[in-house]
């Protein structure tokens, strides 16, 4: 579920990519993040797995 703050013009949501290891999930998200204008994006958080 996304949280929409109309006054601040923000949408907060979680995106979960699910799939086997080495299938390009992190690479895909990093690319999408790199294409969004700096003033329109937040931090990209990637949690390392074992």
Short mmCIF file of C-alpha atoms in Angstrom, two decimals, residues 10-32:
data_model
loop_
_atom_site.label_atom_id
_atom_site.label_comp_id
_atom_site.label_asym_id
_atom_site.label_seq_id
_atom_site.Cartn_x
_atom_site.Cartn_y
_atom_site.Cartn_z
CA UNK A 10 5.14 12.75 -2.01
CA UNK A 11 4.31 9.11 -2.55
CA UNK A 12 5.92 6.59 -0.21
CA UNK A 13 5.83 2.97 -1.24
CA UNK A 14 7.81 -0.24 -1.01
CA UNK A 15 8.79 -2.19 -4.07
CA UNK A 16 9.62 -5.85 -3.63
CA UNK A 17 11.36 -7.73 -6.43
CA UNK A 18 11.24 -11.48 -6.00
CA UNK A 19 13.16 -14.03 -7.99
CA UNK A 20 16.22 -16.26 -8.10
CA UNK A 21 19.68 -14.96 -7.35
CA UNK A 22 21.67 -13.41 -10.21
CA UNK A 23 18.54 -12.70 -12.26
CA UNK A 24 19.12 -8.91 -12.42
CA UNK A 25 16.77 -7.64 -9.71
CA UNK A 26 19.27 -5.26 -8.08
CA UNK A 27 20.70 -4.16 -11.42
CA UNK A 28 17.21 -3.34 -12.68
CA UNK A 29 16.33 -1.27 -9.60
CA UNK A 30 19.65 0.60 -9.71
CA UNK A 31 19.02 1.50 -13.35
CA UNK A 32 15.50 2.77 -12.65
#
